[in-house]
PDB file of C-alpha atoms in Angstrom:
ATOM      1  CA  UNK A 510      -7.937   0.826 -58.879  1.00  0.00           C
ATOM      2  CA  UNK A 511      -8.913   1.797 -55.343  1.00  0.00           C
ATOM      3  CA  UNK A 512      -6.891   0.174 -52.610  1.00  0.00           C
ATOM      4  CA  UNK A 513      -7.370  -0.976 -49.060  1.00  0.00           C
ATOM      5  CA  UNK A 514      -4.461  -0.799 -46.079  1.00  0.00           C
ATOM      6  CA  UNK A 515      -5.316  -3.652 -43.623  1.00  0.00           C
ATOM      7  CA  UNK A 516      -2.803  -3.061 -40.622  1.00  0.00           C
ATOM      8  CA  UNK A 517      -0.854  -5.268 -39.612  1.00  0.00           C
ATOM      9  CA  UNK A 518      -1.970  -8.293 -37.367  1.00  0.00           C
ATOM     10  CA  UNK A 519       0.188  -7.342 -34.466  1.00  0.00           C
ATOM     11  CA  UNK A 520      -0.815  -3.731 -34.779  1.00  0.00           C
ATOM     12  CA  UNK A 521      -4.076  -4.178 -34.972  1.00  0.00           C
ATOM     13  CA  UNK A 522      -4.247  -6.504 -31.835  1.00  0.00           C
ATOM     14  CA  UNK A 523      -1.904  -3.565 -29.403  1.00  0.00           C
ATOM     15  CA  UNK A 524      -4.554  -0.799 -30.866  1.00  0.00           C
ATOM     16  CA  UNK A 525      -7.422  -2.902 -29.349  1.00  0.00           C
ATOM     17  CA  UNK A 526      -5.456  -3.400 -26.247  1.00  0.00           C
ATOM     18  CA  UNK A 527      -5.317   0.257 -26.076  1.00  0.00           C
ATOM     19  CA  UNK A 528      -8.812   0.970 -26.399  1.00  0.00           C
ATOM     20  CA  UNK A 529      -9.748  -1.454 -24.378  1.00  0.00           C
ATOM     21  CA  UNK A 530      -7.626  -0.640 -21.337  1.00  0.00           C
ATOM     22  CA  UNK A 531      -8.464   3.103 -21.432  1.00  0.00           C
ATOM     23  CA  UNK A 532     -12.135   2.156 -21.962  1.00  0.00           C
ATOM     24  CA  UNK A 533     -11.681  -0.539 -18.653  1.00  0.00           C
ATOM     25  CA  UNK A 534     -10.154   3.696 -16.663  1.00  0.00           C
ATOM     26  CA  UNK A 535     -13.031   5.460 -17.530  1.00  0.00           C
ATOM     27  CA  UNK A 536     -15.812   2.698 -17.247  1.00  0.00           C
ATOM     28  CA  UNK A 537     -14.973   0.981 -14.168  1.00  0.00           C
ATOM     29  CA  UNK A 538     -17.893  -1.369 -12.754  1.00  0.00           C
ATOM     30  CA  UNK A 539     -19.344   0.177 -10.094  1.00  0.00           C
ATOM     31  CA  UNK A 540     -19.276  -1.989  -7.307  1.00  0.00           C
ATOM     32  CA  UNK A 541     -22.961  -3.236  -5.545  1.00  0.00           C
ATOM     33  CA  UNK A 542     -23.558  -1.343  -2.471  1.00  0.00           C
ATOM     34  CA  UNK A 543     -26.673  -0.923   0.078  1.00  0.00           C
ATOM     35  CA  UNK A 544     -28.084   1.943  -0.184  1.00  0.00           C
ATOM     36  CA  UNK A 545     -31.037   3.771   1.764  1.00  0.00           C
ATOM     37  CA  UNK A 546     -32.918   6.375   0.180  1.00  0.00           C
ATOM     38  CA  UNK A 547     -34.614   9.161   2.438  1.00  0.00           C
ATOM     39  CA  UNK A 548     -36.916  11.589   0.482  1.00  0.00           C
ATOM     40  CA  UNK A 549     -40.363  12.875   1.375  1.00  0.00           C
ATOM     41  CA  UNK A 550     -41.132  13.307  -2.093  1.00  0.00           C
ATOM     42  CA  UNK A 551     -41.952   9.840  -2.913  1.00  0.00           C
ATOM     43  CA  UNK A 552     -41.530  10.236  -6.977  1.00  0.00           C
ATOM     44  CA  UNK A 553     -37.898  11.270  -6.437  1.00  0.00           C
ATOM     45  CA  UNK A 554     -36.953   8.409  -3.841  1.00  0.00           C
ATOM     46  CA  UNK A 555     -38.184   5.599  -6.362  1.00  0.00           C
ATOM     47  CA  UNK A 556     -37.291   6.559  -9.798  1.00  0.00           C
ATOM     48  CA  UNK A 557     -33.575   6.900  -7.725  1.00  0.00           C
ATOM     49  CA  UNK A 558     -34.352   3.546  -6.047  1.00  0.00           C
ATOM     50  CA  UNK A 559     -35.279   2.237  -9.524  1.00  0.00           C
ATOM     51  CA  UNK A 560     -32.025   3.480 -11.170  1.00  0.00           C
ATOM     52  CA  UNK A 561     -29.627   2.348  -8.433  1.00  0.00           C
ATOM     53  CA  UNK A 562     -31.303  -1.127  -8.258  1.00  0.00           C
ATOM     54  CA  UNK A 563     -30.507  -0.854 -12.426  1.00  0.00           C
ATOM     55  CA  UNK A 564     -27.044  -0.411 -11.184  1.00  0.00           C
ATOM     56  CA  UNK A 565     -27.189  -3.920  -9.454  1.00  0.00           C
ATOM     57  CA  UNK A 566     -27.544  -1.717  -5.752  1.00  0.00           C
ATOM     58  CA  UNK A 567     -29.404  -3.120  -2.735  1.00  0.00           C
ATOM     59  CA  UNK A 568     -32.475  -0.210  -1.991  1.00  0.00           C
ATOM     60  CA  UNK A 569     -34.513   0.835   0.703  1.00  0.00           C
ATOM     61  CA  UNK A 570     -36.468   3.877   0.949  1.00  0.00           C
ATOM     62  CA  UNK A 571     -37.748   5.516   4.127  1.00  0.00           C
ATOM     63  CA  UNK A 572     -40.428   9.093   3.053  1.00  0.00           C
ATOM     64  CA  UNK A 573     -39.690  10.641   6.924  1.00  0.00           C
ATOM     65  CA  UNK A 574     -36.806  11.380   9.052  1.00  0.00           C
ATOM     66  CA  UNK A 575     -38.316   9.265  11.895  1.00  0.00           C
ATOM     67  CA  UNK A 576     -38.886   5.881   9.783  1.00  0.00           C
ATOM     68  CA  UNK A 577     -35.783   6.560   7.912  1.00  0.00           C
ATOM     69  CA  UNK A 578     -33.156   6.863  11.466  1.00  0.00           C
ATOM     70  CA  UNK A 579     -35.203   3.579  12.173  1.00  0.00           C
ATOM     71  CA  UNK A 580     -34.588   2.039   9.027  1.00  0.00           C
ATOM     72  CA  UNK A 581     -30.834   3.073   8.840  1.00  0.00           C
ATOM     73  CA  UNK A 582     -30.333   1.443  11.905  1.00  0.00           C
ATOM     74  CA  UNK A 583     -31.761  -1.487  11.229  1.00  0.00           C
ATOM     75  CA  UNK A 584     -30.573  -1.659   7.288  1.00  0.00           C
ATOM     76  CA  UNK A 585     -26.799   0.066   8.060  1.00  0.00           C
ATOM     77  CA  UNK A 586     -26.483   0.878   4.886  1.00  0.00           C
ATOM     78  CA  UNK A 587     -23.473   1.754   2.807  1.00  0.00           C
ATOM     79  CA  UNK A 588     -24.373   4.901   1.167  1.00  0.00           C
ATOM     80  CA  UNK A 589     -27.478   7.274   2.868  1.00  0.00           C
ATOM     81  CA  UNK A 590     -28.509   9.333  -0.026  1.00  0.00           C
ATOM     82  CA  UNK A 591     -30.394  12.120   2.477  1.00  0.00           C
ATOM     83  CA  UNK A 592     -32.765  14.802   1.864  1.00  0.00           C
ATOM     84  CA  UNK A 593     -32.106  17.508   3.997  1.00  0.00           C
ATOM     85  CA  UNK A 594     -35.942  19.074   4.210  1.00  0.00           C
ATOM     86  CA  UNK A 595     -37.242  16.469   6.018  1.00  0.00           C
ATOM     87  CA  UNK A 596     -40.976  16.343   8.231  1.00  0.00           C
ATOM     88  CA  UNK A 597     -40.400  15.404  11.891  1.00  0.00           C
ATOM     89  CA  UNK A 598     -36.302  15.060  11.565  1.00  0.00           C
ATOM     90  CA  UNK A 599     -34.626  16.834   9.776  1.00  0.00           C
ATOM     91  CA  UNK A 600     -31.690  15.485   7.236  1.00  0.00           C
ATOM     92  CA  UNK A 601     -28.738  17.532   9.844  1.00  0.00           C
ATOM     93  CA  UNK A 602     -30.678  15.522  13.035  1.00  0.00           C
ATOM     94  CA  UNK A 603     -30.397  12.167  11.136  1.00  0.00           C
ATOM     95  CA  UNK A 604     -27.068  12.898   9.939  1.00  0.00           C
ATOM     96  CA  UNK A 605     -26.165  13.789  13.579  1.00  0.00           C
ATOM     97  CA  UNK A 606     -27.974  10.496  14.466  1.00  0.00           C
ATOM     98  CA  UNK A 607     -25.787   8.594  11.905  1.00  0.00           C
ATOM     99  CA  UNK A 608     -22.648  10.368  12.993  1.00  0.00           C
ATOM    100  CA  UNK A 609     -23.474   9.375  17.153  1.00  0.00           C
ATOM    101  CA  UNK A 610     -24.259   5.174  16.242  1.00  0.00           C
ATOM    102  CA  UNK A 611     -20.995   3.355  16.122  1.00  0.00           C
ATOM    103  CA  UNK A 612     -22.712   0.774  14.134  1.00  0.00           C
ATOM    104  CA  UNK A 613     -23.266   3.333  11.301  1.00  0.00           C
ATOM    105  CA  UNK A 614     -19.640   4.943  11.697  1.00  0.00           C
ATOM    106  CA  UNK A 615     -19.041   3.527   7.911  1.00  0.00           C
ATOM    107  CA  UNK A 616     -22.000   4.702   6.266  1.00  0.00           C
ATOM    108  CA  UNK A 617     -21.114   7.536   3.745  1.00  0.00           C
ATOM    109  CA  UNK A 618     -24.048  10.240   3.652  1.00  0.00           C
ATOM    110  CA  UNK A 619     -24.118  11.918   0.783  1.00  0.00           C
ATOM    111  CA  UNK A 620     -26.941  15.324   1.276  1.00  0.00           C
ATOM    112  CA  UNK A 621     -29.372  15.297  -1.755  1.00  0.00           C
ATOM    113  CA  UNK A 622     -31.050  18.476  -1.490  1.00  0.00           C
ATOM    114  CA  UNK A 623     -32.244  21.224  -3.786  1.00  0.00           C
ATOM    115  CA  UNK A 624     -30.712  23.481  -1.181  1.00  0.00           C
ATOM    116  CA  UNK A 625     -27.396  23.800  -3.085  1.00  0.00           C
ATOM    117  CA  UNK A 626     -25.804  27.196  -1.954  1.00  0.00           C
ATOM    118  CA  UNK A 627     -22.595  27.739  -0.445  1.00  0.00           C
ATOM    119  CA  UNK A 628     -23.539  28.264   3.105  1.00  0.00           C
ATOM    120  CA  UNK A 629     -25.904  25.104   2.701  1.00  0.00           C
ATOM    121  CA  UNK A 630     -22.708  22.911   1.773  1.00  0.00           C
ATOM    122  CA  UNK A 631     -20.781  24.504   4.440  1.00  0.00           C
ATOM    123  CA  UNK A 632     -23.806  23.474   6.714  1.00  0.00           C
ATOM    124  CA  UNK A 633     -24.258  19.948   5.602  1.00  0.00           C
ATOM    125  CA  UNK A 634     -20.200  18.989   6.048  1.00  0.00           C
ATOM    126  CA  UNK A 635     -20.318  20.287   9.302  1.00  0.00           C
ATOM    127  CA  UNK A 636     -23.114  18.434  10.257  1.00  0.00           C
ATOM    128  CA  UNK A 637     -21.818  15.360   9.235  1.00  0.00           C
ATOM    129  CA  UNK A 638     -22.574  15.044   5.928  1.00  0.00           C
ATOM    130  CA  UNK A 639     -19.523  13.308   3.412  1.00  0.00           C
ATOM    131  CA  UNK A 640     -20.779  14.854  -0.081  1.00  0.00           C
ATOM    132  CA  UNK A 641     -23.274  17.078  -1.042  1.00  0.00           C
ATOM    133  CA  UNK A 642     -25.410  16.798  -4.646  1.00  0.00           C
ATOM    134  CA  UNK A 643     -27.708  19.001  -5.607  1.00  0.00           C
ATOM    135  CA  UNK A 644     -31.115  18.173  -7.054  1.00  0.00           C
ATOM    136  CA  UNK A 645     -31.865  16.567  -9.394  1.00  0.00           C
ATOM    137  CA  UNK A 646     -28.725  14.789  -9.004  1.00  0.00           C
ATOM    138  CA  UNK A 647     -26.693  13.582 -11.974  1.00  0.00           C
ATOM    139  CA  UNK A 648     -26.628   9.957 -11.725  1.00  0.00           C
ATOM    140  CA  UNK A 649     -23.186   9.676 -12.965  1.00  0.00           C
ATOM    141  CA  UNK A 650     -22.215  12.263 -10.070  1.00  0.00           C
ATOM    142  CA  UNK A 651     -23.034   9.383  -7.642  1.00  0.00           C
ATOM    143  CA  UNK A 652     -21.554   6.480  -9.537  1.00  0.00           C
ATOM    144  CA  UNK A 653     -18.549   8.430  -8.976  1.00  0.00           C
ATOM    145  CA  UNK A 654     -19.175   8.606  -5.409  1.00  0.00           C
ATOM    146  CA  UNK A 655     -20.108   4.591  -5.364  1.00  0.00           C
ATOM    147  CA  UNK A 656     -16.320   4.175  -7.119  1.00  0.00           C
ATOM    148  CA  UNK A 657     -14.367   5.981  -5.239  1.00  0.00           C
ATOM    149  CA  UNK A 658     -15.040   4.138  -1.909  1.00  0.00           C
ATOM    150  CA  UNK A 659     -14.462   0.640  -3.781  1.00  0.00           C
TER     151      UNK A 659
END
């Protein structure tokens, strides 16, 4: 006859404990944060708008350089997730923007560009920029980002 080993009670409960505290490392909420969103390709700015509000994040989205330094100083957000080939301003003269307003001097801008080289990162931390993704971004890649500054 087959048999069956149930562990032990105590056992059992620690192994759960286990899981669920190295589970609780790797899956840490991330925490709600506002977020603005500058992309002239308005596909890209709202399925990320649409993912991040998933995420339980508070998002505006400005298509231009101009609207966007308007909106950023208005919104102050948290994060500025900024596209670097921008009409009228570019992402380096917003970042620059950003870096000059005191009332911005905590907003993390994190360059999301398809210009991903290594003279283009060089470029976009010396102009300001905190992080640099590459499109099309991994979403996980920015939850990380979101964490980090909890």
């Amino acid at each position: 006859m087959p048999s069956l080993r149930v562990p032990h009670r105590e056992a059992a409960h620690g192994a759960a404990l286990d899981a669920a505290e190295a589970g609780a490392r790797i899956e840490k909420p991330v925490p709600p944060r506002r977020v603005l969103v500058i992309d002239d390709n308005p596909d890209a700015a709202n399925a990320l708008k649409l993912l991040l509000e998933a995420d339980g994040h508070d998002v505006k989205v400005a298509h231009d350089g101009a609207s966007g330094l308007a909106l950023a100083r208005e919104y102050r957000p948290d994060y500025l997730l900024l596209d670097i080939g921008l009409p009228r301003l570019s992402g380096y003269d917003i970042a620059s923007s950003v870096r000059a307003d005191p009332k911005l001097k905590d907003t993390t801008i994190v360059a999301i560009t398809g210009y991903g080289q290594l003279h283009d990162r060089s470029r976009s931390a010396a102009g300001g920029f905190d992080h640099h993704l590459t499109k099309p971004v991994e979403f996980g890649a920015l939850q990380e980002l979101f964490r980090a500054k909890a």
